[in-house]
Coordinates of C-alpha atoms in Angstrom, one line a residue:
M1 CA 79.8 116.5 108.5
K2 CA 78.7 116.9 104.9
T3 CA 75.7 119.1 103.8
T4 CA 72.4 117.6 104.5
E5 CA 69.1 118.4 102.6
T6 CA 66.7 120.0 104.9
M7 CA 63.2 118.5 105.5
A8 CA 64.2 115.6 103.3
V9 CA 64.1 111.9 104.7
Y10 CA 65.9 109.0 102.9
T11 CA 65.6 105.3 103.0
A12 CA 68.0 102.6 101.8
K13 CA 65.9 102.4 98.6
D14 CA 66.7 105.8 97.7
F15 CA 70.3 104.9 97.2
K16 CA 69.6 101.7 95.1
N17 CA 69.2 101.4 91.5
D18 CA 67.7 98.9 89.3
V19 CA 71.0 97.6 87.9
N20 CA 71.4 93.8 88.3
V21 CA 73.9 93.0 91.0
R22 CA 76.6 90.7 89.2
W23 CA 78.6 89.4 92.1
C24 CA 78.9 85.7 92.8
P25 CA 76.0 84.2 94.9
G26 CA 77.2 84.2 98.7
C27 CA 79.9 86.9 98.0
G28 CA 80.4 89.1 101.2
D29 CA 80.0 92.1 98.8
H30 CA 76.5 91.8 98.6
A31 CA 76.2 92.3 102.5
I32 CA 78.6 95.3 102.4
L33 CA 76.4 96.9 99.6
K34 CA 73.4 96.5 101.8
S35 CA 75.1 97.9 104.7
L36 CA 76.3 101.1 102.7
H37 CA 72.8 101.6 101.5
A38 CA 71.4 101.8 105.1
A39 CA 74.2 103.9 106.3
M40 CA 73.7 106.5 103.6
A41 CA 70.1 106.5 104.4
E42 CA 70.9 106.9 108.4
L43 CA 73.1 109.9 107.4
N44 CA 70.2 111.5 105.5
I45 CA 72.4 113.0 102.8
A46 CA 70.8 113.3 99.3
P47 CA 71.9 111.0 96.9
H48 CA 72.7 113.9 94.4
Q49 CA 75.1 115.1 97.0
T50 CA 76.9 111.8 97.3
V51 CA 79.6 110.4 95.1
V52 CA 81.0 106.8 95.1
V53 CA 84.4 106.3 93.4
S54 CA 86.0 102.8 93.0
G55 CA 89.4 101.5 91.5
I56 CA 89.4 98.0 89.9
G57 CA 88.4 94.6 91.3
C58 CA 85.3 92.8 92.2
S59 CA 84.5 95.3 95.1
S60 CA 84.9 98.3 92.7
R61 CA 81.7 97.1 90.7
L62 CA 79.8 98.6 93.6
P63 CA 79.5 101.9 92.0
Y64 CA 77.2 100.4 89.3
Y65 CA 74.5 99.6 92.0
M66 CA 74.4 103.1 93.6
N67 CA 71.6 105.7 92.9
T68 CA 74.3 108.4 93.3
Y69 CA 76.9 109.9 91.3
A70 CA 79.6 107.3 90.8
F71 CA 82.9 106.8 89.2
H72 CA 84.5 103.2 88.3
S73 CA 88.0 104.5 87.9
I74 CA 91.4 102.9 87.3
H75 CA 93.4 100.5 89.1
G76 CA 94.7 102.0 92.5
R77 CA 93.8 105.5 91.7
A78 CA 90.5 105.9 93.4
P79 CA 91.9 108.1 96.1
A80 CA 93.5 110.4 93.7
I81 CA 90.3 110.8 91.7
A82 CA 88.0 111.0 94.9
T83 CA 90.4 113.7 96.1
G84 CA 89.8 115.8 93.0
V85 CA 86.0 115.4 93.4
K86 CA 86.5 116.6 97.0
M87 CA 88.6 119.6 96.4
A88 CA 86.4 120.7 93.4
N89 CA 83.1 120.6 95.7
P90 CA 83.9 120.2 99.4
D91 CA 80.3 119.8 100.2
L92 CA 79.9 116.5 98.5
N93 CA 79.7 113.2 100.5
V94 CA 82.5 111.2 98.9
W95 CA 83.1 107.5 99.4
I96 CA 86.0 105.2 98.1
I97 CA 85.3 101.5 97.5
T98 CA 88.3 99.5 97.2
G99 CA 89.9 96.1 97.8
D100 CA 93.0 94.8 99.6
G101 CA 94.7 94.3 96.2
D102 CA 93.5 97.7 94.7
A103 CA 94.4 99.9 97.6
L104 CA 97.5 98.0 99.1
A105 CA 99.3 97.0 95.9
I106 CA 99.3 99.2 92.9
G107 CA 97.2 101.9 94.9
G108 CA 99.3 101.8 98.0
N109 CA 100.9 105.3 97.3
H110 CA 97.7 106.9 96.8
F111 CA 96.1 105.2 100.0
I112 CA 98.6 106.3 102.5
H113 CA 98.9 110.1 101.1
A114 CA 95.1 110.3 101.2
L115 CA 95.3 109.7 104.9
R116 CA 98.5 111.7 105.5
R117 CA 96.5 114.6 104.1
N118 CA 93.4 113.8 106.0
I119 CA 91.1 114.7 103.0
D120 CA 87.6 114.2 104.1
L121 CA 87.1 110.9 102.4
N122 CA 85.2 107.8 103.4
I123 CA 87.3 104.7 102.5
I124 CA 85.7 101.1 102.5
L125 CA 88.4 98.6 102.3
F126 CA 87.2 95.2 101.4
N127 CA 89.7 92.5 102.7
N128 CA 89.4 89.1 101.6
K129 CA 93.1 88.5 101.3
I130 CA 93.0 87.4 97.6
Y131 CA 92.9 88.7 94.1
G132 CA 89.2 87.6 93.3
L133 CA 88.7 89.4 89.8
T134 CA 91.8 88.2 88.3
K135 CA 91.1 84.6 89.6
G136 CA 92.9 83.8 92.9
Q137 CA 96.3 85.2 93.2
Y138 CA 97.9 86.1 96.8
S139 CA 97.3 89.7 97.7
P140 CA 99.2 92.1 99.9
T141 CA 97.2 90.9 102.8
S142 CA 97.5 87.2 102.2
D143 CA 99.2 85.4 105.2
R144 CA 102.8 84.0 104.9
G145 CA 102.7 80.6 103.4
F146 CA 99.4 81.1 101.8
I147 CA 98.9 78.8 98.7
S148 CA 97.3 80.3 95.6
K149 CA 97.8 80.3 91.7
S150 CA 100.6 82.9 92.0
S151 CA 102.1 81.1 95.1
P152 CA 101.7 77.3 94.6
Y153 CA 104.2 76.5 97.2
G154 CA 103.2 79.0 99.6
T155 CA 104.1 82.9 99.8
V156 CA 107.4 83.9 101.3
E157 CA 106.2 87.3 102.3
D158 CA 104.6 89.0 105.3
P159 CA 101.3 90.7 104.5
F160 CA 100.3 94.3 105.2
R161 CA 98.2 94.9 108.0
P162 CA 95.7 97.8 107.0
A163 CA 95.6 99.3 110.3
E164 CA 99.6 99.7 110.6
L165 CA 99.6 101.4 107.1
C166 CA 96.7 103.7 108.2
F167 CA 98.4 104.7 111.6
G168 CA 101.9 105.1 110.0
A169 CA 100.3 107.5 107.6
R170 CA 98.9 109.5 110.4
G171 CA 95.3 108.3 109.7
T172 CA 92.6 109.9 112.1
F173 CA 90.0 107.3 111.7
F174 CA 90.3 103.4 111.6
A175 CA 87.5 101.0 112.1
R176 CA 86.9 97.2 111.5
T177 CA 83.9 95.3 110.8
V178 CA 82.9 91.8 109.1
D179 CA 80.7 91.6 106.0
S180 CA 78.1 89.4 107.7
D181 CA 77.3 91.9 110.6
L182 CA 75.1 94.2 108.9
K183 CA 73.8 96.1 111.9
N184 CA 77.3 96.9 113.3
S185 CA 78.8 97.5 109.7
T186 CA 76.1 100.1 109.0
L187 CA 76.8 101.9 112.5
I188 CA 80.4 101.9 111.7
M189 CA 80.0 103.3 108.2
V190 CA 77.8 106.1 109.8
E191 CA 80.5 106.8 112.2
A192 CA 83.1 107.0 109.5
A193 CA 81.1 109.4 107.5
K194 CA 80.5 111.7 110.3
H195 CA 84.1 112.0 111.1
K196 CA 85.7 115.1 109.4
G197 CA 88.8 113.8 107.8
A198 CA 89.9 110.7 106.1
S199 CA 88.2 107.5 107.6
V200 CA 89.1 104.0 106.8
V201 CA 86.7 101.1 107.5
E202 CA 88.3 97.6 106.9
V203 CA 85.7 95.0 106.1
L204 CA 86.8 91.4 106.6
Q205 CA 85.0 90.1 103.6
N206 CA 84.5 86.3 102.2
C207 CA 85.4 85.3 98.6
V208 CA 83.3 82.2 98.2
I209 CA 85.1 81.2 94.9
Y210 CA 89.0 81.8 95.7
N211 CA 89.2 82.2 99.4
N212 CA 86.0 80.7 100.9
G213 CA 86.1 80.7 104.9
I214 CA 89.2 82.9 105.2
H215 CA 87.7 84.7 108.1
K216 CA 85.7 81.7 109.4
S217 CA 87.5 81.6 112.6
I218 CA 85.8 85.0 113.6
T219 CA 82.6 84.8 111.9
D220 CA 81.6 81.2 112.7
R221 CA 78.6 81.7 115.2
T222 CA 80.1 79.2 117.8
A223 CA 83.4 80.8 118.0
R224 CA 82.7 84.5 117.4
S225 CA 82.0 85.6 120.8
E226 CA 85.3 84.2 122.0
K227 CA 87.2 85.4 118.9
T228 CA 86.1 88.9 118.5
I229 CA 85.7 92.1 120.7
L230 CA 83.6 94.9 119.7
L231 CA 85.0 98.1 121.1
K232 CA 82.7 100.8 122.1
Q233 CA 83.6 104.4 123.1
G234 CA 83.7 104.7 126.8
E235 CA 82.8 101.1 127.5
K236 CA 84.8 98.3 129.1
M237 CA 86.6 96.2 126.4
L238 CA 84.6 92.9 127.3
F239 CA 83.9 89.9 125.3
G240 CA 83.0 86.3 125.7
A241 CA 79.7 84.3 125.5
N242 CA 78.8 85.8 128.9
N243 CA 80.9 89.0 128.6
D244 CA 83.1 87.5 131.4
K245 CA 86.3 88.2 129.7
G246 CA 88.3 91.4 129.2
I247 CA 91.3 93.2 128.0
V248 CA 93.9 94.5 130.5
R249 CA 97.4 95.8 130.3
E250 CA 100.4 93.7 131.1
G251 CA 103.4 95.6 131.2
W252 CA 103.7 97.0 127.5
D253 CA 101.5 94.5 126.2
L254 CA 97.7 93.6 126.3
K255 CA 96.1 90.4 127.7
A256 CA 92.9 88.6 127.7
V257 CA 91.8 87.5 131.3
T258 CA 88.7 86.0 132.7
I259 CA 87.0 88.3 135.2
G260 CA 87.3 86.8 138.6
Q261 CA 90.0 84.5 138.0
D262 CA 93.8 84.9 138.9
G263 CA 92.7 88.0 140.8
Y264 CA 91.5 90.1 138.0
T265 CA 88.3 92.1 138.6
L266 CA 86.3 94.4 136.4
D267 CA 88.2 97.5 137.4
D268 CA 91.4 96.0 135.8
V269 CA 89.7 95.8 132.4
L270 CA 90.5 98.8 130.0
V271 CA 87.8 101.4 128.9
H272 CA 88.1 102.2 125.3
D273 CA 89.0 105.7 124.2
A274 CA 89.2 106.0 120.5
T275 CA 89.8 109.8 120.8
T276 CA 93.2 109.4 122.5
R277 CA 95.8 111.5 120.4
D278 CA 98.6 108.9 121.2
V279 CA 98.2 106.1 118.6
T280 CA 100.3 103.5 120.9
L281 CA 97.2 101.6 122.4
H282 CA 95.0 102.1 119.2
M283 CA 97.8 100.2 117.4
K284 CA 97.9 97.4 120.0
L285 CA 94.2 97.1 119.7
A286 CA 94.1 97.0 116.0
L287 CA 96.7 94.2 115.9
M288 CA 94.8 92.0 118.3
G289 CA 93.6 88.8 116.5
Y290 CA 97.0 88.4 114.7
N291 CA 97.9 87.0 118.0
N292 CA 95.9 84.0 118.6
T293 CA 95.9 84.5 122.2
L294 CA 93.6 87.8 121.8
P295 CA 90.5 88.5 120.0
I296 CA 90.4 90.5 116.9
A297 CA 89.0 94.1 117.6
L298 CA 86.0 95.2 115.6
G299 CA 84.2 98.7 115.8
T300 CA 85.7 102.2 115.8
I301 CA 89.3 101.8 117.0
R302 CA 90.6 105.3 116.2
C303 CA 88.7 108.6 115.9
V304 CA 90.7 111.8 116.4
S305 CA 90.2 115.3 115.1
A306 CA 92.6 117.1 112.9
P307 CA 92.7 119.8 110.3
T308 CA 91.4 118.6 106.8
Y309 CA 93.4 119.1 103.6
E310 CA 90.6 120.7 101.8
E311 CA 89.8 123.3 104.7
E312 CA 93.3 124.3 105.1
Y313 CA 93.9 124.7 101.5
E314 CA 90.7 127.1 101.3
K315 CA 92.0 128.9 104.2
Q316 CA 95.4 129.4 102.5
I317 CA 93.6 130.7 99.4
V318 CA 91.7 133.2 101.4
T319 CA 94.7 134.3 103.2
V320 CA 96.9 135.0 100.1
Q321 CA 94.0 136.9 98.4
N322 CA 93.6 139.1 101.5
R323 CA 97.3 139.9 101.6
L324 CA 97.8 140.6 97.9
P325 CA 96.1 143.4 95.9
E326 CA 93.7 142.5 93.4
R327 CA 95.3 142.1 90.0
C328 CA 94.2 141.8 86.3
L329 CA 96.2 140.4 83.4
N330 CA 97.6 143.5 82.3
D331 CA 99.3 144.1 85.9
F332 CA 101.0 140.7 85.7
L333 CA 102.4 141.7 82.4
M334 CA 103.6 145.0 83.7
Y335 CA 105.2 143.6 86.7
S336 CA 106.9 140.8 84.9
T337 CA 110.8 141.1 84.2
N338 CA 110.5 139.0 81.2
I339 CA 109.0 141.4 78.5
W340 CA 110.2 141.7 75.1
E341 CA 109.1 144.2 72.4
V342 CA 108.2 142.8 69.1
K343 CA 108.7 144.9 66.2

């Protein structure tokens, strides 16, 4: 957990500034910004101890609306710059704001290596399955067959699924939420920030101009309870309008069942454990929803502890310093074999 000011209590207003928010009316980014302000207030970490770094894209305008230190960087390189910030001052609470195009296309390499190194960064990944800032081209998360300005006859590519990249890079924290669910988005962002290591929160976000309604099947009030499941640590995996459906194992796969039908009881329903080190079940849970027979999983899916890069780096420096005698510049010159006498 990052350094917290003693005796100070912050509200969401403390993290807002007076800059006019310039996203399209109805854009999901507005809700995400509000959730982030609320999460930062809940964490109670001073604005001057908080840094928000972004790349390029509609989502990446967010630092302009923060009363914190902020950096609107270059395309895809926010993880690299945020890593530098964290290494220079590990006590800072560092957030990365990025989109599916910024993070998973030009920034894909930086994204996976930040996770592999387990640097203590909080990554908020806005996923609207489109390039919005550049006016509607398909993105790395657009579904196969998606028609856009850059794929008028439909894409012939399979999309990235962010959870797979996260787990493949040995990520220690992955969660998912939707932009319109401010309450749970705030709670999930708080959990992500409290996690010691790299955290990824995928936010399923709506672009009202170029991809309106892309997540409608799970955000529509009439279908949400049947199409989504909110995973909670230590609780049964239940969903449905009456919480009468659950997730069970069937061989190597997961299956959605109705409790009381076909012989299934509450005892058959799985209990969520985000802290299990083995990634197998977490991967299956994260990929639910890509299969039409299963609800999409929201909430914190994986949260495991592991050494962070900055902590291990600092330990290494101390170890080397303790092992080697203290030297000055003259010592290095004397011990060097590459010495020439100039006459």
